[in-house]
Amino acid sequence: MELGLVGLGKMGGNMRERIRRAGHTVIGYDRNPDLGDVHSLKELVDSLTGPRVVWVMVPAGAATQSTIDELAELLSPGDIVVDGGNSRWTDDQKHAEELAAKGIGFVDCGVSGGVWGLENGYALMYGGDAANVARVQPIFDALKPEGDFGAVHAGKVGAGHFAKMVHNGIEYAMMQAYAEGWELLEKADAVTDVREVFRSWQEGTVIRSWLLDLAVNALDEDEHLDKLRGYAADSGEGRWTVEAAIDHAVPLPAITASLFARFASRQDDSPQMKMIAALRNQFGGHAVESK
Amino acid sequence: MELGLVGLGKMGGNMRERIRRAGHTVIGYDRNPDLGDVHSLKELVDSLTGPRVVWVMVPAGAATQSTIDELAELLSPGDIVVDGGNSRWTDDQKHAEELAAKGIGFVDCGVSGGVWGLENGYALMYGGDAANVARVQPIFDALKPEGDFGAVHAGKVGAGHFAKMVHNGIEYAMMQAYAEGWELLEKADAVTDVREVFRSWQEGTVIRSWLLDLAVNALDEDEHLDKLRGYAADSGEGRWTVEAAIDHAVPLPAITASLFARFASRQDDSPQMKMIAALRNQFGGHAVESK
Amino acid sequence: MELGLVGLGKMGGNMRERIRRAGHTVIGYDRNPDLGDVHSLKELVDSLTGPRVVWVMVPAGAATQSTIDELAELLSPGDIVVDGGNSRWTDDQKHAEELAAKGIGFVDCGVSGGVWGLENGYALMYGGDAANVARVQPIFDALKPEGDFGAVHAGKVGAGHFAKMVHNGIEYAMMQAYAEGWELLEKADAVTDVREVFRSWQEGTVIRSWLLDLAVNALDEDEHLDKLRGYAADSGEGRWTVEAAIDHAVPLPAITASLFARFASRQDDSPQMKMIAALRNQFGGHAVESK
Amino acid sequence: MELGLVGLGKMGGNMRERIRRAGHTVIGYDRNPDLGDVHSLKELVDSLTGPRVVWVMVPAGAATQSTIDELAELLSPGDIVVDGGNSRWTDDQKHAEELAAKGIGFVDCGVSGGVWGLENGYALMYGGDAANVARVQPIFDALKPEGDFGAVHAGKVGAGHFAKMVHNGIEYAMMQAYAEGWELLEKADAVTDVREVFRSWQEGTVIRSWLLDLAVNALDEDEHLDKLRGYAADSGEGRWTVEAAIDHAVPLPAITASLFARFASRQDDSPQMKMIAALRNQFGGHAVESK
């Protein structure tokens, strides 16, 4: 089938390639004219034979909003917009309604796979009406990994991004689990080769996983991670996961601890620990470290 | 080679079978006379041609201690004892010294694999002198999974149980990660089929793992886990992991949160939350729920 | 001075009394005609000599919004509205702008004091322009405790509710601190009289506080809190505190742990712990507890 | 009465002064000859009229152990040793038995008060047999604050140090509560004077406490704590509190979070966050910060 693809960055560019390998026609547009097949959203829309499917793969927030606003003007009733970016699930219903007012369908799709997706396939979680999802299905089939798994119609509009957000929340806590264990092993006198312990865990253990394989790769490149700073960004989904948990009164201690560890990793000095130091000094005369 | 194996329960019984399949001779002893090949530790020791290797696979603590005490009397200089149980790593040095006083070697070995080990192999983490480890190596090779991984000489005496303990600590937090994510998905209105979301994650995602596969198995047996109580035991390694972290001043927020969630799951009512309710009532006149 | 007071419930009713004791004139309105001095917001506004100050003390959210909407229609330029309810700080700017469009001033005020406020005074944290705050100052002076402390102009519009929200977040973690300590003491064999330990802490210790005094009161009424269920509601400020922390990338582990403990206290059975039980059963054949 | 006091450091020296002010005779010994009234433990013992009471106020662990060992040789049946140091409660039973073998009584006593104790009195929590406690009571009465509270016979041997340990655990979480709240307020745009907010909280609020008063003192000395590093030591009781909780399967999320925050504050760079950074780089090509 024919697909319009907006956003040809690290993710979108590889996705275009994977969809084309499956035999579909992809017309891509990017703000960067070096990357696109066409030079404007209007040209993209005009190039597609209706009823059209346009997949938006741009940064969440303002960029996605303005792209959808513009597509709402350009597309025709019966067309479909897929938001494959990392949008907050709470934006999906709003986007669906905005497009529905013009007779345009909407599907939200969370995409996992990173730099490995081109070769291994992308895991996809999508939400929307069954009829709209069915229209996009050939593209989902092209993107997903081979095998029985890797793609799911998770529910109504918003369900795709919600499921992807929870995926990322789980990812935070799994990474934190390995990271905590690694630091503790590195501290233990008896354990003389932590990297080999991690390597051995790749088979037969309860904790074997793809993330564990990646940890071994990382340790093979830099055995004690000496070249790195202990600094971790967060891209939003972890925060939204905790916010969703608060909305639903679900306790999320491990995922939240993982998010907070990232926040703390980005502080040069911890204001709250200054207060702890100040209080210890006040009541106990405990020495403080001055700057 | 020839191995004496003490303890033929759920784990030990299957391990005997797997070692025999690899062509070794195993003489097993268990307190339960229906399970053993011999009827006493003395008979076990007498049946083995020296220098002997005796693998102890009994519950950690008193049972392991008394078995090692008895073997210290029965074995001869040059023999080796392997503790394959879930012993606390702090016991290993003590056992090694007790046996070394009689000229007997000691190797500690953490074993992972559960009910799947007989067919898939057991992941092994062992600690001790290279010479002692080399003597046991054919048994390690028989027990471990096929493939390049699944067994590691982690370091000195104690390193095997330490590494296994950390493995279990990581396991706690990974399980907690999936569990938190599952509960949140079950609460989301938009997501209509949580089980299919979990199933889809088995390929192409960052969080694919063996534990995820098991979660899907569990959901296939009971889609919303309605038949279960939210009650989780803990077998000691999680507690020891946190204690080791405290000894080394390593923050372990996700693993500790997972341990505490299990503690809380076993309380019919939470004493600390009674105090919260009492305080809210005191300062705000907030209603309390009485029994 | 003259004050209009909307909302005469547990908080508002006592506040009217305390302000009157200070010699001011309060005209109160409540939806419940048995409580009010007048029978409609219009009558309230008409009864006040301009420029008017109207204090809104109704539940946060819809009730506060509709009251402010109605006052925006009834009041005159130069009048001032004070929102003394538990509004989310993010609503304050919106309310200020809505009222400013009619020339009406706005002050937000967080109020602490509960059932003790009538006699001891109410702690007040308010936000807004200095000129507007100055107009309300006689009322703040009447409500606040005697002594040098208990009232603060915290900053711009929103600062009052933000400060009150953080106050409540701190309160959550302090209560959790005492509650955790109490449960642990109750479990210790050596400690034979936990209540007397708590009582003794009221002088000379680092942890003496008003909340500790209340804990002793509660234990005097019910030594082991046997009559209570370990069930704690939350009124919103704890959730907002965590959300604000996420917005600002501030790690808040103790306050968040306290919020999650409340969430968990309200679950009859824990879905996430069902998943933990299911996974343990899958990999280890561990027994599960069925319903 | 007459008291032998071993250890005349920051705590012991002030305690000698306060006991003397109450009219008792104190003979003090310290390793530092400039501080003591006598020059050896033997001289101390010989100077006291039997039956003697000797209060040990030296660092927990080796110093306390060797002092008690020596006193066991020097004292006579019917004498009493009080351990007023920060000993782990698990040492108390051992010390009591060692001394009981010589007919010497033992009382353990947790002491709170820091640099404020000389003037305000020391909060005391003691454990032991009623008869032994009664013998020491005049000294407890001299040390404790005026008023009805501040001293408690908490239970059997060990109960005093256990209660003091839990006191310190609660202290950790209360300090963390204020510290988290302070950091969040400092980040909020609307709040223009965080110090004044803290100051105002000293009356009428739910969170007023002595620690809050100290926080205000600290902010008066250094409004934004700019002169301090966010670095906090821990003196052992917090760790022991978490270990005791693990022994009793009591969830302690807020106190443990506070302990871990201190651990993290002492790391120049976080090993576990290096692993998080490494994993993000592996799966997503996310940029890492190199040293």
XYZ file of N, CA, C and O in Angstrom, chain B residues 46-133:
352
model
N 31.272 -43.737 52.425
C 31.951 -45.026 52.228
C 31.790 -45.538 50.801
O 32.644 -46.282 50.293
N 30.691 -45.152 50.158
C 30.433 -45.655 48.807
C 31.280 -44.957 47.749
O 31.342 -45.411 46.602
N 31.844 -43.821 48.102
C 32.581 -43.036 47.101
C 34.065 -43.383 47.130
O 34.653 -43.564 48.195
N 34.657 -43.471 45.974
C 36.086 -43.671 45.847
C 36.767 -42.315 46.033
O 36.356 -41.342 45.404
N 37.750 -42.254 46.879
C 38.428 -40.980 47.101
C 39.356 -40.622 45.969
O 39.752 -41.529 45.210
N 39.826 -39.368 45.833
C 39.309 -38.238 46.612
C 37.883 -37.894 46.198
O 37.583 -37.839 45.011
N 37.067 -37.650 47.191
C 35.613 -37.531 46.972
C 35.167 -36.075 46.734
O 35.794 -35.142 47.227
N 34.055 -35.940 46.004
C 33.343 -34.658 45.907
C 31.905 -34.893 46.392
O 31.202 -35.751 45.844
N 31.505 -34.139 47.432
C 30.143 -34.291 47.967
C 29.413 -32.952 47.846
O 29.892 -31.932 48.332
N 28.307 -32.981 47.150
C 27.494 -31.777 46.896
C 26.334 -31.765 47.888
O 25.537 -32.692 47.929
N 26.263 -30.684 48.671
C 25.214 -30.548 49.686
C 24.107 -29.659 49.126
O 24.360 -28.525 48.701
N 22.894 -30.156 49.114
C 21.753 -29.454 48.488
C 20.570 -29.507 49.450
O 19.514 -30.056 49.125
N 20.803 -28.956 50.650
C 19.751 -28.992 51.679
C 19.424 -27.559 52.096
O 20.155 -26.621 51.757
N 18.334 -27.355 52.837
C 17.961 -25.981 53.200
C 19.093 -25.229 53.911
O 19.837 -25.800 54.701
N 19.174 -23.950 53.605
C 20.206 -23.100 54.219
C 19.980 -23.027 55.720
O 18.878 -23.243 56.218
N 21.054 -22.753 56.436
C 20.946 -22.572 57.887
C 21.281 -23.855 58.617
O 22.294 -24.502 58.330
N 20.393 -24.248 59.545
C 20.696 -25.359 60.449
C 20.957 -26.666 59.687
O 21.883 -27.418 60.034
N 20.162 -26.939 58.661
C 20.317 -28.216 57.957
C 21.665 -28.269 57.241
O 22.375 -29.287 57.278
N 22.032 -27.185 56.588
C 23.330 -27.152 55.910
C 24.462 -27.245 56.936
O 25.445 -27.977 56.749
N 24.329 -26.498 58.029
C 25.378 -26.508 59.050
C 25.610 -27.920 59.590
O 26.748 -28.384 59.695
N 24.538 -28.624 59.929
C 24.725 -29.941 60.552
C 25.265 -30.934 59.526
O 26.049 -31.829 59.866
N 24.867 -30.774 58.264
C 25.406 -31.670 57.232
C 26.906 -31.452 57.070
O 27.687 -32.414 56.968
N 27.302 -30.178 57.041
C 28.737 -29.888 56.889
C 29.517 -30.354 58.119
O 30.605 -30.923 58.007
N 28.949 -30.158 59.291
C 29.608 -30.644 60.517
C 29.856 -32.154 60.427
O 30.939 -32.650 60.750
N 28.825 -32.867 59.989
C 28.931 -34.321 59.934
C 29.936 -34.757 58.863
O 30.757 -35.663 59.088
N 29.887 -34.072 57.717
C 30.837 -34.416 56.642
C 32.271 -34.118 57.081
O 33.203 -34.848 56.693
N 32.468 -33.090 57.873
C 33.821 -32.773 58.360
C 34.393 -33.945 59.137
O 35.618 -34.192 59.127
N 33.512 -34.690 59.794
C 33.976 -35.868 60.561
C 34.204 -37.081 59.667
O 35.103 -37.890 59.913
N 33.380 -37.200 58.630
C 33.388 -38.433 57.825
C 34.394 -38.398 56.683
O 34.938 -39.441 56.297
N 34.620 -37.209 56.111
C 35.456 -37.138 54.904
C 36.939 -37.172 55.257
O 37.317 -37.077 56.425
N 37.757 -37.268 54.234
C 39.212 -37.391 54.398
C 39.904 -36.183 53.767
O 39.338 -35.534 52.874
N 41.113 -35.909 54.203
C 41.865 -34.826 53.556
C 41.914 -35.026 52.052
O 42.088 -36.166 51.579
N 41.757 -33.945 51.317
C 41.753 -34.033 49.860
C 40.361 -34.125 49.271
O 40.172 -33.882 48.086
N 39.373 -34.461 50.091
C 37.986 -34.459 49.603
C 37.489 -33.010 49.479
O 38.101 -32.087 50.005
N 36.365 -32.853 48.777
C 35.793 -31.522 48.561
C 34.299 -31.538 48.873
O 33.596 -32.482 48.488
N 33.847 -30.494 49.571
C 32.414 -30.295 49.792
C 31.961 -29.089 48.955
O 32.622 -28.042 48.962
N 30.860 -29.253 48.239
C 30.221 -28.149 47.511
C 28.910 -27.830 48.219
O 28.098 -28.735 48.423
N 28.727 -26.566 48.615
C 27.423 -26.176 49.157
C 26.621 -25.508 48.042
O 26.880 -24.361 47.675
N 25.652 -26.249 47.532
C 24.828 -25.760 46.429
C 23.495 -25.192 46.892
O 22.675 -24.780 46.069
N 23.286 -25.130 48.187
C 22.025 -24.601 48.727
C 21.989 -23.088 48.696
O 22.923 -22.435 48.206
N 20.924 -22.535 49.272
C 20.761 -21.078 49.277
C 21.398 -20.453 50.511
O 20.804 -19.586 51.168
N 22.622 -20.864 50.840
C 23.260 -20.351 52.054
C 23.577 -18.867 51.927
O 23.840 -18.359 50.839
N 23.559 -18.197 53.067
C 24.003 -16.814 53.127
C 25.506 -16.805 52.864
O 26.238 -17.646 53.406
N 25.965 -15.848 52.055
C 27.380 -15.844 51.695
C 28.284 -15.715 52.922
O 29.412 -16.186 52.918
N 27.754 -15.122 53.977
C 28.581 -14.959 55.181
C 28.864 -16.286 55.884
O 29.758 -16.360 56.718
N 28.099 -17.334 55.553
C 28.374 -18.655 56.142
C 29.509 -19.366 55.419
O 30.109 -20.296 55.972
N 29.787 -18.975 54.203
C 30.727 -19.768 53.387
C 32.137 -19.766 53.957
O 32.791 -20.808 54.030
N 32.617 -18.602 54.348
C 33.983 -18.536 54.868
C 34.111 -19.411 56.108
O 35.090 -20.131 56.287
N 33.089 -19.367 56.945
C 33.064 -20.178 58.173
C 33.121 -21.670 57.826
O 33.908 -22.433 58.414
N 32.322 -22.082 56.862
C 32.328 -23.494 56.446
C 33.671 -23.877 55.833
O 34.182 -24.973 56.083
N 34.217 -22.984 55.041
C 35.511 -23.282 54.399
C 36.587 -23.497 55.452
O 37.418 -24.416 55.333
N 36.569 -22.655 56.473
C 37.602 -22.785 57.506
C 37.411 -24.050 58.330
O 38.381 -24.740 58.668
N 36.176 -24.352 58.646
C 35.883 -25.565 59.415
C 36.393 -26.796 58.668
O 37.017 -27.694 59.258
N 36.151 -26.828 57.361
C 36.572 -27.998 56.568
C 38.079 -27.972 56.328
O 38.739 -29.028 56.353
N 38.623 -26.785 56.101
C 40.064 -26.683 55.851
C 40.862 -27.210 57.040
O 41.957 -27.781 56.866
N 40.322 -27.076 58.242
C 41.001 -27.583 59.436
C 41.182 -29.100 59.371
O 42.044 -29.671 60.049
N 40.364 -29.761 58.556
C 40.470 -31.213 58.366
C 41.099 -31.542 57.018
O 41.057 -32.706 56.568
N 41.601 -30.536 56.329
C 42.207 -30.786 55.029
C 41.216 -30.970 53.899
O 41.573 -31.424 52.807
N 39.967 -30.599 54.147
C 38.901 -30.783 53.148
C 38.644 -29.454 52.418
O 38.583 -28.403 53.056
N 38.510 -29.522 51.100
C 38.254 -28.312 50.317
C 36.787 -27.916 50.330
O 35.914 -28.725 50.673
N 36.507 -26.668 49.934
C 35.137 -26.160 49.941
C 34.892 -25.263 48.727
O 35.723 -24.409 48.393
N 33.757 -25.478 48.101
C 33.306 -24.625 46.997
C 31.846 -24.264 47.282
O 31.059 -25.149 47.652
N 31.505 -22.967 47.160
C 30.095 -22.585 47.289
C 29.509 -22.358 45.910
O 30.184 -21.827 45.016
N 28.273 -22.764 45.745
C 27.669 -22.660 44.404
C 26.210 -22.234 44.504
O 25.384 -22.930 45.109
N 25.887 -21.072 43.937
C 24.496 -20.656 43.809
C 23.898 -21.289 42.568
O 24.539 -21.321 41.515
N 22.677 -21.797 42.708
C 22.036 -22.543 41.615
C 20.694 -21.892 41.288
O 19.868 -21.711 42.182
N 20.499 -21.541 40.036
C 19.221 -20.987 39.585
C 18.628 -21.906 38.532
O 19.356 -22.520 37.758
N 17.327 -21.979 38.484
C 16.752 -22.793 37.428
C 15.388 -23.355 37.785
O 14.569 -23.610 36.921
N 15.143 -23.537 39.068
C 13.818 -23.960 39.520
C 13.380 -25.226 38.817
O 14.189 -26.108 38.499
N 12.071 -25.254 38.575
C 11.498 -26.475 38.009
C 11.886 -26.679 36.545
O 11.619 -27.735 35.974
N 12.491 -25.674 35.935
C 12.863 -25.752 34.529
C 14.272 -26.306 34.332
O 14.698 -26.537 33.188
N 15.000 -26.487 35.438
C 16.415 -26.803 35.326
C 16.713 -28.159 34.734
O 17.691 -28.324 33.975
N 15.890 -29.140 35.053
C 16.184 -30.486 34.554
C 16.319 -30.483 33.036
O 17.279 -31.020 32.472
N 15.400 -29.821 32.364
C 15.449 -29.818 30.898
C 16.357 -28.728 30.333
O 17.099 -28.976 29.374
N 16.294 -27.545 30.909
C 17.015 -26.402 30.340
C 18.419 -26.217 30.894
O 19.204 -25.436 30.345
N 18.716 -26.904 31.975
C 19.998 -26.680 32.636
C 19.866 -25.668 33.752
O 18.922 -24.871 33.789
N 20.823 -25.727 34.665
C 20.842 -24.848 35.823
C 21.933 -23.798 35.647
O 23.055 -24.138 35.261
N 21.580 -22.557 35.939
C 22.620 -21.527 35.954
C 23.392 -21.649 37.266
O 22.794 -21.810 38.333
N 24.712 -21.593 37.156
C 25.578 -21.851 38.304
C 26.542 -20.699 38.509
O 27.154 -20.211 37.545
N 26.673 -20.263 39.764
C 27.673 -19.252 40.133
C 28.470 -19.839 41.291
O 27.894 -20.109 42.338
N 29.784 -20.044 41.094
C 30.528 -20.720 42.152
C 31.752 -19.925 42.581
O 32.319 -19.154 41.820
N 32.147 -20.163 43.850
C 33.295 -19.468 44.414
C 34.220 -20.457 45.090
O 33.771 -21.475 45.627
N 35.518 -20.149 45.057
C 36.482 -21.025 45.719
C 37.807 -21.015 44.990
O 37.983 -20.325 43.981
N 38.760 -21.797 45.516
C 40.075 -21.869 44.876
C 39.971 -22.525 43.506
O 39.163 -23.440 43.305
N 40.818 -22.087 42.619
C 40.778 -22.615 41.257
C 40.938 -24.135 41.240
O 40.270 -24.836 40.476
N 41.820 -24.661 42.087
C 42.068 -26.102 42.076
C 40.822 -26.873 42.494
O 40.464 -27.892 41.884
N 40.145 -26.368 43.518
C 38.922 -27.045 43.967
C 37.831 -26.959 42.907
O 37.120 -27.925 42.643
N 37.701 -25.775 42.322
C 36.686 -25.592 41.285
C 36.950 -26.542 40.118
O 36.017 -27.157 39.578
